[in-house]
Short mmCIF file of C-alpha atoms and ligand atoms in Angstrom, two decimals:
data_model
loop_
_atom_site.label_atom_id
_atom_site.label_comp_id
_atom_site.label_asym_id
_atom_site.label_seq_id
_atom_site.Cartn_x
_atom_site.Cartn_y
_atom_site.Cartn_z
CA MET A 22 43.30 48.50 35.78
CA CYS A 23 44.53 45.02 36.37
CA ASP A 24 42.48 42.69 34.22
CA PHE A 25 42.54 39.31 35.81
CA PHE A 26 40.37 37.67 33.18
CA SER A 27 42.30 38.66 30.05
CA ASP A 28 45.45 37.33 31.71
CA TYR A 29 43.54 34.24 32.83
CA LEU A 30 42.57 33.56 29.23
CA LYS A 31 46.10 34.18 27.99
CA ASN A 32 47.64 31.95 30.66
CA LEU A 33 45.18 29.17 29.93
CA LYS A 34 45.93 29.38 26.23
CA GLU A 35 49.66 29.29 26.83
CA LYS A 36 49.34 26.69 29.61
CA ASP A 37 51.38 28.95 31.85
CA PHE A 38 50.24 27.35 35.10
CA LYS A 39 52.76 29.11 37.27
CA LYS A 40 51.50 32.52 36.14
CA LEU A 41 47.90 31.31 36.50
CA THR A 42 48.57 30.33 40.12
CA ASP A 43 50.45 33.53 40.95
CA ASP A 44 47.75 35.72 39.39
CA PHE A 45 45.01 33.89 41.27
CA MET A 46 46.79 34.26 44.59
CA SER A 47 47.72 37.89 44.17
CA HIS A 48 44.28 38.89 42.91
CA TYR A 49 42.61 37.16 45.86
CA VAL A 50 44.88 38.96 48.32
CA LYS A 51 44.01 42.26 46.64
CA LEU A 52 40.29 41.53 46.83
CA THR A 53 40.36 40.74 50.53
CA ASP A 54 41.51 44.32 51.11
CA LYS A 55 43.29 43.69 54.41
CA THR A 56 40.39 41.73 55.91
CA LYS A 57 40.02 37.99 56.02
CA GLY A 58 38.50 36.44 52.91
CA ILE A 59 35.94 33.72 52.32
CA ILE A 60 38.50 31.05 51.38
CA SER A 61 39.99 28.99 54.20
CA LEU A 62 43.75 28.35 54.17
CA GLU A 63 43.14 24.68 53.46
CA LYS A 64 40.95 25.45 50.41
CA LEU A 65 43.36 28.11 49.20
CA LYS A 66 46.15 25.56 49.29
CA ARG A 67 43.99 23.11 47.34
CA ILE A 68 43.20 25.67 44.64
CA LYS A 69 46.82 26.74 44.42
CA GLU A 70 48.01 23.16 43.99
CA ALA A 71 45.32 22.44 41.40
CA PHE A 72 46.16 25.54 39.36
CA SER A 73 49.87 24.84 39.52
CA VAL A 74 49.44 21.50 37.74
CA GLY A 75 46.70 22.78 35.43
CA ASN A 76 43.99 20.63 37.04
CA LEU A 77 41.05 22.91 36.30
CA GLN A 78 38.45 20.36 37.36
CA ALA A 79 39.94 20.33 40.87
CA VAL A 80 39.86 24.15 40.84
CA VAL A 81 36.17 24.10 39.89
CA ASP A 82 35.39 21.52 42.59
CA ALA A 83 37.18 23.46 45.31
CA ILE A 84 35.52 26.76 44.36
CA GLN A 85 32.13 25.11 44.18
CA GLU A 86 32.63 23.71 47.68
CA ILE A 87 33.57 27.18 48.96
CA LEU A 88 30.55 28.85 47.37
CA SER A 89 28.11 26.17 48.55
CA ALA A 90 29.49 26.16 52.09
CA ALA A 91 29.18 29.96 52.21
CA GLU A 92 25.64 29.83 50.83
CA ASN A 93 24.50 27.24 53.37
CA ALA A 94 26.39 28.48 56.40
CA VAL A 95 24.48 28.75 59.64
CA LEU A 96 25.29 31.38 62.23
CA GLU A 97 24.24 31.12 65.87
CA VAL A 98 25.12 34.06 68.07
CA ALA A 99 24.63 34.07 71.84
CA VAL A 100 23.93 37.39 73.50
CA ILE A 101 24.31 37.21 77.25
CA GLY A 102 24.01 39.68 80.04
CA GLU A 103 22.11 40.66 83.09
CA SER A 104 18.61 41.95 82.81
CA GLY A 105 18.32 45.53 81.58
CA THR A 106 21.79 45.71 80.01
CA GLY A 107 20.37 46.11 76.49
CA LYS A 108 20.45 42.56 75.09
CA SER A 109 17.09 42.74 73.38
CA SER A 110 17.92 46.16 71.97
CA PHE A 111 21.27 44.90 70.69
CA ILE A 112 19.69 41.87 69.05
CA ASN A 113 17.07 44.04 67.37
CA ALA A 114 19.76 46.42 66.17
CA LEU A 115 21.78 43.56 64.68
CA ARG A 116 18.69 42.23 62.97
CA GLY A 117 18.07 45.68 61.53
CA LEU A 118 14.76 45.98 63.39
CA GLY A 119 13.43 48.99 65.22
CA HIS A 120 12.51 48.22 68.84
CA GLU A 121 8.83 48.60 68.13
CA GLU A 122 8.77 46.73 64.86
CA GLU A 123 6.99 43.44 64.40
CA GLY A 124 9.18 40.49 65.38
CA ALA A 125 11.51 42.63 67.50
CA ALA A 126 12.90 41.11 70.68
CA LYS A 127 10.82 42.40 73.56
CA GLY A 128 12.72 44.91 75.62
CA GLY A 129 11.97 47.22 78.47
CA VAL A 130 12.93 48.28 81.93
CA VAL A 131 11.65 45.17 83.68
CA GLU A 132 13.13 41.71 83.21
CA THR A 133 11.42 40.08 80.26
CA THR A 134 13.63 37.08 79.47
CA MET A 135 14.12 34.28 81.98
CA LYS A 136 14.85 31.59 79.45
CA LYS A 137 16.91 31.39 76.31
CA THR A 138 14.99 32.75 73.36
CA PRO A 139 15.95 32.40 69.70
CA TYR A 140 15.44 35.29 67.28
CA LYS A 141 15.84 34.47 63.64
CA HIS A 142 17.06 37.16 61.31
CA PRO A 143 13.99 38.34 59.39
CA GLN A 144 15.73 38.12 56.00
CA TYR A 145 18.42 35.50 56.62
CA PRO A 146 16.82 32.52 58.36
CA ASN A 147 20.23 30.81 58.67
CA VAL A 148 21.14 33.41 61.28
CA THR A 149 19.81 33.10 64.81
CA PHE A 150 20.49 35.30 67.79
CA TRP A 151 19.94 33.78 71.20
CA ASP A 152 18.85 36.06 73.97
CA LEU A 153 20.28 34.42 77.07
CA PRO A 154 19.64 35.52 80.63
CA GLY A 155 22.57 36.59 82.74
CA VAL A 156 24.50 34.00 84.63
CA GLY A 157 23.47 33.62 88.25
CA THR A 158 19.72 33.92 87.72
CA ARG A 159 17.60 31.25 89.35
CA THR A 160 17.21 29.44 86.04
CA PHE A 161 20.91 29.39 85.24
CA ALA A 162 23.39 28.79 88.05
CA PRO A 163 27.04 29.73 87.34
CA ASP A 164 28.51 26.23 87.42
CA THR A 165 26.14 24.72 84.91
CA TYR A 166 25.38 27.83 82.84
CA LEU A 167 27.25 27.01 79.65
CA GLU A 168 26.04 23.41 79.51
CA ALA A 169 22.49 24.52 80.27
CA VAL A 170 22.41 26.98 77.39
CA GLY A 171 24.08 24.51 75.01
CA PHE A 172 27.24 26.51 74.42
CA ALA A 173 28.72 24.15 71.81
CA THR A 174 26.28 25.25 69.12
CA PHE A 175 27.14 28.95 69.30
CA ASP A 176 29.61 30.51 66.90
CA PHE A 177 30.49 33.18 69.40
CA PHE A 178 29.24 34.95 72.48
CA ILE A 179 28.55 38.58 73.10
CA ILE A 180 28.54 39.54 76.76
CA ILE A 181 26.64 42.75 77.33
CA SER A 182 27.17 44.91 80.35
CA SER A 183 25.76 48.38 80.81
CA SER A 184 27.31 49.65 83.99
CA ARG A 185 29.76 48.34 86.53
CA PHE A 186 31.62 45.19 85.67
CA THR A 187 29.99 42.43 87.72
CA CYS A 188 31.31 39.19 89.20
CA ASN A 189 28.89 37.34 87.01
CA ASP A 190 30.29 38.98 83.86
CA ALA A 191 33.74 37.91 84.98
CA LEU A 192 32.71 34.38 85.77
CA LEU A 193 31.02 33.97 82.45
CA ALA A 194 33.91 35.43 80.46
CA ARG A 195 36.27 32.96 82.09
CA LYS A 196 33.98 30.02 81.51
CA ILE A 197 33.45 30.81 77.84
CA GLN A 198 37.15 31.11 77.40
CA GLU A 199 37.79 27.81 79.17
CA ALA A 200 35.27 26.21 76.84
CA GLY A 201 37.40 27.37 73.89
CA LYS A 202 34.86 29.80 72.46
CA SER A 203 35.26 33.45 71.45
CA PHE A 204 33.50 36.22 73.25
CA TYR A 205 33.22 39.93 72.73
CA PHE A 206 32.59 42.15 75.66
CA VAL A 207 30.10 44.86 74.73
CA ARG A 208 29.69 47.77 77.09
CA SER A 209 26.31 49.18 76.08
CA LYS A 210 24.55 52.50 76.77
CA VAL A 211 27.68 54.61 76.45
CA ASP A 212 25.45 57.36 75.06
CA SER A 213 23.82 57.55 78.53
CA ASP A 214 27.22 57.65 80.24
CA LEU A 215 28.28 60.55 78.06
CA TYR A 216 25.02 62.36 78.65
CA SER A 217 25.26 61.98 82.45
CA GLU A 218 28.91 62.99 82.53
CA ARG A 219 28.26 66.06 80.42
CA ARG A 220 25.39 67.11 82.66
CA GLY A 221 27.32 66.37 85.86
CA LYS A 222 30.60 68.01 84.83
CA PRO A 223 29.85 70.51 82.07
CA GLN A 224 33.14 72.38 82.55
CA SER A 225 35.58 69.50 82.50
CA PHE A 226 33.67 67.06 80.27
CA GLN A 227 35.76 65.42 77.56
CA ARG A 228 34.04 62.83 75.43
CA GLU A 229 37.12 60.80 74.54
CA ARG A 230 38.37 60.76 78.12
CA VAL A 231 35.06 59.41 79.44
CA LEU A 232 35.02 56.70 76.78
CA GLN A 233 38.62 55.77 77.55
CA GLN A 234 37.82 55.45 81.26
CA ILE A 235 34.93 53.09 80.54
CA ARG A 236 37.10 51.06 78.18
CA ASP A 237 40.00 50.88 80.62
CA ASN A 238 37.72 49.80 83.43
CA CYS A 239 36.35 46.89 81.39
CA LEU A 240 39.81 45.90 80.13
CA THR A 241 41.32 45.96 83.61
CA ASN A 242 38.53 43.87 85.06
CA LEU A 243 38.78 41.30 82.30
CA SER A 244 42.56 41.16 82.57
CA ASN A 245 42.30 40.76 86.35
CA ILE A 246 40.31 37.59 85.94
CA GLY A 247 42.86 36.18 83.55
CA VAL A 248 41.38 36.90 80.12
CA PRO A 249 44.38 37.43 77.83
CA ASP A 250 43.90 40.10 75.18
CA PRO A 251 40.25 40.94 76.02
CA ARG A 252 38.16 42.56 73.31
CA VAL A 253 35.98 45.36 74.63
CA PHE A 254 33.58 47.38 72.46
CA LEU A 255 31.70 50.45 73.55
CA VAL A 256 28.28 50.63 71.93
CA SER A 257 25.08 52.62 71.91
CA ASN A 258 22.18 50.57 70.63
CA PHE A 259 20.59 53.80 69.47
CA GLU A 260 23.62 55.02 67.52
CA LEU A 261 25.19 52.00 65.93
CA HIS A 262 27.26 53.99 63.44
CA ASP A 263 29.13 55.56 66.32
CA PHE A 264 31.55 54.31 69.00
CA ASP A 265 32.96 50.79 68.54
CA PHE A 266 30.13 49.02 66.76
CA PRO A 267 31.77 49.19 63.30
CA GLY A 268 34.98 47.82 64.85
CA LEU A 269 33.02 45.06 66.55
CA GLN A 270 31.50 44.00 63.22
CA ARG A 271 34.90 43.89 61.58
CA THR A 272 36.46 41.88 64.42
CA MET A 273 33.59 39.39 64.43
CA LEU A 274 33.90 38.98 60.66
CA GLU A 275 37.63 38.36 60.83
CA GLU A 276 37.38 35.83 63.63
CA LEU A 277 34.62 33.78 62.07
CA ILE A 278 35.60 30.72 60.11
CA ALA A 279 35.95 31.55 56.41
CA HIS A 280 32.75 29.96 55.10
CA LYS A 281 30.58 31.88 57.60
CA ARG A 282 31.85 35.30 56.56
CA GLN A 283 29.40 35.69 53.69
CA VAL A 284 26.27 35.08 55.76
CA PHE A 285 27.64 37.36 58.46
CA VAL A 286 28.21 40.36 56.18
CA LEU A 287 24.96 39.90 54.36
CA MET A 288 22.99 40.02 57.55
CA ILE A 289 24.73 42.96 59.24
CA PRO A 290 22.68 46.11 58.87
CA PRO A 291 24.34 48.83 56.76
CA VAL A 292 24.67 51.16 59.75
CA SER A 293 28.04 52.65 58.87
CA GLU A 294 30.31 53.18 55.87
CA ALA A 295 32.51 50.47 57.36
CA SER A 296 29.71 47.88 57.36
CA ILE A 297 28.78 48.79 53.77
CA GLU A 298 32.42 48.35 52.76
CA LEU A 299 32.64 44.96 54.48
CA LYS A 300 29.64 43.78 52.51
CA ARG A 301 31.13 45.09 49.28
CA ILE A 302 34.51 43.44 49.89
CA ILE A 303 32.99 40.02 50.57
CA LEU A 304 30.53 40.22 47.68
CA LYS A 305 33.33 41.18 45.30
CA GLN A 306 35.14 38.00 46.29
CA ILE A 307 32.03 35.93 45.62
CA ILE A 308 31.50 37.50 42.18
CA TRP A 309 35.13 36.95 41.27
CA LEU A 310 35.32 33.36 42.52
CA ASP A 311 32.13 32.48 40.72
CA SER A 312 33.51 33.95 37.48
CA VAL A 313 36.86 32.15 37.89
CA LYS A 314 34.92 28.93 38.33
CA LEU A 315 32.74 29.53 35.26
CA ALA A 316 35.76 30.38 33.13
CA ALA A 317 37.47 27.16 34.24
CA VAL A 318 34.31 25.20 33.41
CA ALA A 319 34.23 26.85 29.96
CA PHE A 320 37.78 25.75 29.39
CA ILE A 321 37.21 22.20 30.53
CA SER A 322 34.04 21.66 28.51
CA PHE A 323 35.73 22.99 25.37
CA GLY A 324 33.26 24.32 22.85
CA SER A 325 30.31 25.03 25.12
CA ILE A 326 29.01 28.58 24.85
CA PHE A 327 27.91 30.43 27.94
CA LYS A 328 24.86 32.49 27.43
CA VAL A 329 25.05 36.23 27.77
CA PHE A 330 24.31 37.67 31.21
CA ASP A 331 21.04 39.09 29.97
CA LEU A 332 18.79 41.83 31.25
CA PRO A 333 16.49 39.64 33.39
CA GLU A 334 19.56 38.14 35.07
CA GLN A 335 21.05 41.57 35.61
CA GLU A 336 17.81 42.76 37.15
CA GLU A 337 17.73 39.72 39.40
CA CYS A 338 21.29 40.47 40.48
CA LEU A 339 20.37 44.11 41.18
CA LYS A 340 17.42 42.92 43.28
CA PHE A 341 19.67 40.76 45.46
CA TYR A 342 22.25 43.46 46.02
CA LYS A 343 19.53 45.94 46.91
CA LYS A 344 18.34 43.52 49.55
CA TYR A 345 21.87 43.01 50.89
CA PHE A 346 22.39 46.75 51.28
CA GLY A 347 18.94 47.61 52.63
CA LEU A 348 17.67 49.29 49.46
CA ASP A 349 14.84 46.89 48.66
CA ASP A 350 11.27 48.21 48.62
CA GLU A 351 10.51 47.10 52.17
CA SER A 352 13.63 48.76 53.61
CA THR A 353 13.05 51.90 51.54
CA GLU A 354 9.56 52.18 53.03
CA GLU A 355 11.01 51.80 56.52
CA ASN A 356 13.63 54.45 55.81
CA ALA A 357 11.03 56.82 54.38
CA LYS A 358 9.06 56.48 57.63
CA LYS A 359 12.19 57.07 59.71
CA LEU A 360 13.08 60.15 57.70
CA HIS A 361 9.51 61.45 57.59
CA THR A 362 9.75 61.61 53.87
CA SER A 363 8.20 59.84 50.89
CA VAL A 364 9.45 56.65 49.24
CA GLN A 365 9.64 58.65 46.00
CA ASP A 366 11.94 61.18 47.61
CA ILE A 367 14.35 58.45 48.70
CA LYS A 368 14.17 56.66 45.39
CA GLY A 369 14.96 59.92 43.61
CA GLU A 370 18.40 59.93 45.20
CA LEU A 371 19.37 56.37 44.41
CA ARG A 372 21.40 55.80 41.29
CA CYS A 373 20.93 52.04 41.26
CA LEU A 374 17.20 52.43 40.75
CA ASP A 375 17.84 53.84 37.31
CA SER A 376 18.44 50.31 36.10
CA SER A 377 18.41 51.12 32.39
CA ALA A 378 21.45 53.38 32.76
CA LEU A 379 23.13 51.13 35.24
CA LEU A 380 22.72 47.91 33.35
CA GLN A 381 24.05 49.16 30.05
CA ASP A 382 27.38 47.49 29.52
CA ASP A 383 29.45 50.49 28.53
CA SER A 384 32.49 49.70 30.62
CA THR A 385 35.71 50.56 28.83
CA GLU A 386 37.30 47.42 30.23
CA ALA A 387 34.71 45.25 28.54
CA LYS A 388 35.04 47.14 25.25
CA SER A 389 38.81 47.01 24.98
CA PHE A 390 38.74 43.32 25.74
CA ASP A 391 36.11 42.68 23.08
CA GLU A 392 38.23 44.49 20.53
CA LYS A 393 41.28 42.49 21.46
CA PHE A 394 39.48 39.19 21.12
CA CYS A 395 36.90 40.10 18.49
CA ALA A 396 38.43 37.68 16.02
CA VAL A 397 37.68 34.82 18.36
CA THR A 398 34.41 33.07 17.77
CA GLY A 399 33.04 30.03 19.53
CA GLY A 400 34.72 27.71 22.01
CA PRO A 401 35.92 28.56 25.49
CA PHE A 402 37.29 31.95 24.48
CA SER A 403 33.99 33.44 23.51
CA SER A 404 32.50 31.92 26.67
CA ILE A 405 35.18 33.56 28.76
CA ILE A 406 34.49 36.87 27.02
CA HIS A 407 30.85 36.59 28.12
CA ILE A 408 31.83 35.54 31.64
CA ARG A 409 34.18 38.47 31.89
CA LYS A 410 31.50 40.88 30.68
CA ALA A 411 29.06 39.52 33.23
CA TYR A 412 31.75 39.89 35.87
CA PHE A 413 32.17 43.60 35.13
CA ILE A 414 28.43 44.21 35.02
CA ARG A 415 27.96 42.52 38.40
CA LEU A 416 30.78 44.61 39.86
CA LYS A 417 29.23 47.73 38.42
CA ILE A 418 25.85 46.91 39.96
CA LEU A 419 27.51 46.11 43.28
CA ASP A 420 29.44 49.39 43.36
CA ALA A 421 26.38 51.44 42.42
CA VAL A 422 24.26 49.80 45.12
CA ALA A 423 26.99 50.17 47.76
CA GLN A 424 27.41 53.83 46.80
CA ASP A 425 23.66 54.40 47.11
CA ALA A 426 23.65 52.67 50.49
CA LYS A 427 26.23 55.22 51.65
CA VAL A 428 24.15 58.12 50.32
CA LEU A 429 21.10 56.82 52.16
CA LEU A 430 23.12 56.18 55.30
CA HIS A 431 24.21 59.81 55.46
CA LYS A 432 20.64 60.95 54.96
CA THR A 433 19.52 58.70 57.80
CA LEU A 434 22.29 59.84 60.11
CA ARG A 435 21.44 63.48 59.62
CA PRO A 436 17.67 63.84 59.60
CA PRO A 437 16.60 67.19 58.17
CA PHE A 438 15.36 68.53 61.49
N1 GDP B 525 20.56 54.98 76.40
C1 GDP B 525 20.53 53.71 76.05
N2 GDP B 525 19.53 52.91 76.46
C2 GDP B 525 19.51 51.64 76.07
C3 GDP B 525 20.55 51.09 75.25
N3 GDP B 525 20.25 49.78 75.04
C4 GDP B 525 19.10 49.54 75.68
N4 GDP B 525 18.65 50.64 76.31
C5 GDP B 525 17.43 50.76 77.15
O1 GDP B 525 17.63 49.96 78.30
C6 GDP B 525 16.43 49.30 78.68
C7 GDP B 525 16.65 47.78 78.72
O2 GDP B 525 16.97 47.34 77.43
P1 GDP B 525 16.67 45.83 76.95
O3 GDP B 525 17.17 45.77 75.55
O4 GDP B 525 15.26 45.47 77.20
O5 GDP B 525 17.62 45.03 77.92
P2 GDP B 525 17.65 43.46 78.26
O6 GDP B 525 16.85 43.26 79.50
O7 GDP B 525 19.07 43.15 78.51
O8 GDP B 525 17.10 42.74 77.09
C8 GDP B 525 15.39 49.72 77.64
O9 GDP B 525 14.63 50.79 78.18
C9 GDP B 525 16.22 50.19 76.46
O10 GDP B 525 15.57 51.16 75.69
C10 GDP B 525 21.61 51.96 74.81
O11 GDP B 525 22.57 51.58 74.13
N5 GDP B 525 21.55 53.24 75.26
MG1 MG B 526 15.50 41.38 77.02
#
């Protein structure tokens, strides 16, 4: 495997700044895995320039800014649509809450929201979903709608429609676009459409054809009102792993500004393999950037020894990743209830819970590197050896947790009855 850190060490020693820069850039591209990464173009340029002249302090500063901005990013998502279209259900689904759970947005068949209502994510308080009533209600007239709801503060809008495309949907889409904001058009309840079509036309029913007709109808209507390149996603709030929800998550992630991508992927519920992978890809970038930064710090403050990434720290790291992937104790209890099984039964299937086996640093990469540099004692080199070891352990924990999240996902998708 490509070992970024042994080359990093070698390049630093030899002051080969060109190679250092090239390696950084190519490794980052590889880590982003065809999605957008957490570094903005402007910051990437800054890091590249700093590496190319060997200015490690500037590298450290830029990476620190990236990590802090990602850590502190705030996400405000507006969910708009007429009453009954499934806004509350969608918000609950995005917050990983069952419709009857405590703190869930109130839903139902009668109109329950006449004013804008914020719903904070239960685990990520920096994320707020706003349940906004449809345009054209008495409270919000079309002309003043966006100003009245305070559109400037939202990162993006999700317009939800559950049946025919309405004039109000069209009006709103155009206004959001004129205001220079992104919107995603979500056509909800497609599970109901499929069910009705299948019952109504059992002989000629074709799932994909029905879905295509719904999609085409939304696209045509949006194009007719002058929305260039409209983004339409077919969703069932009861089956988020299916239809276009995974694609919607990926599109939202890619269109967010770089420093908000971390908070976005952490908060999305692990409802599909795709969402689990998005989380893994972004977290890998964070682990790597953090390690690149630490290694640069070690080199600048020549002689300082970084302490070993010890067991308590590893356990802390495992705890965080379990939370990010919905494997913490609280989520496991919820899943056990959903699956009508015991917490013990679920835990029995999760590899990451066997922390003693997981946290042992037996990676061959770490060993071969140790052997290569075993003669080195003290100074930045031994620090970088520790940083590199910690890097591999964190990756190992991340991969194990992500793998377990997939195992659990498949259990949840196919209940045993
Ligand atoms: N079949 C189906 N029903 C849904 C879906 N989303 C919401 N509903 C139901 O539609 C009704 C209205 O949903 P709600 O979320 O309260 O809509 P809101 O008024 O826009 O907030 C409720 O009975 C929901 O259970 C969905 O994707 N599929
Ligand atoms: Mg509602």
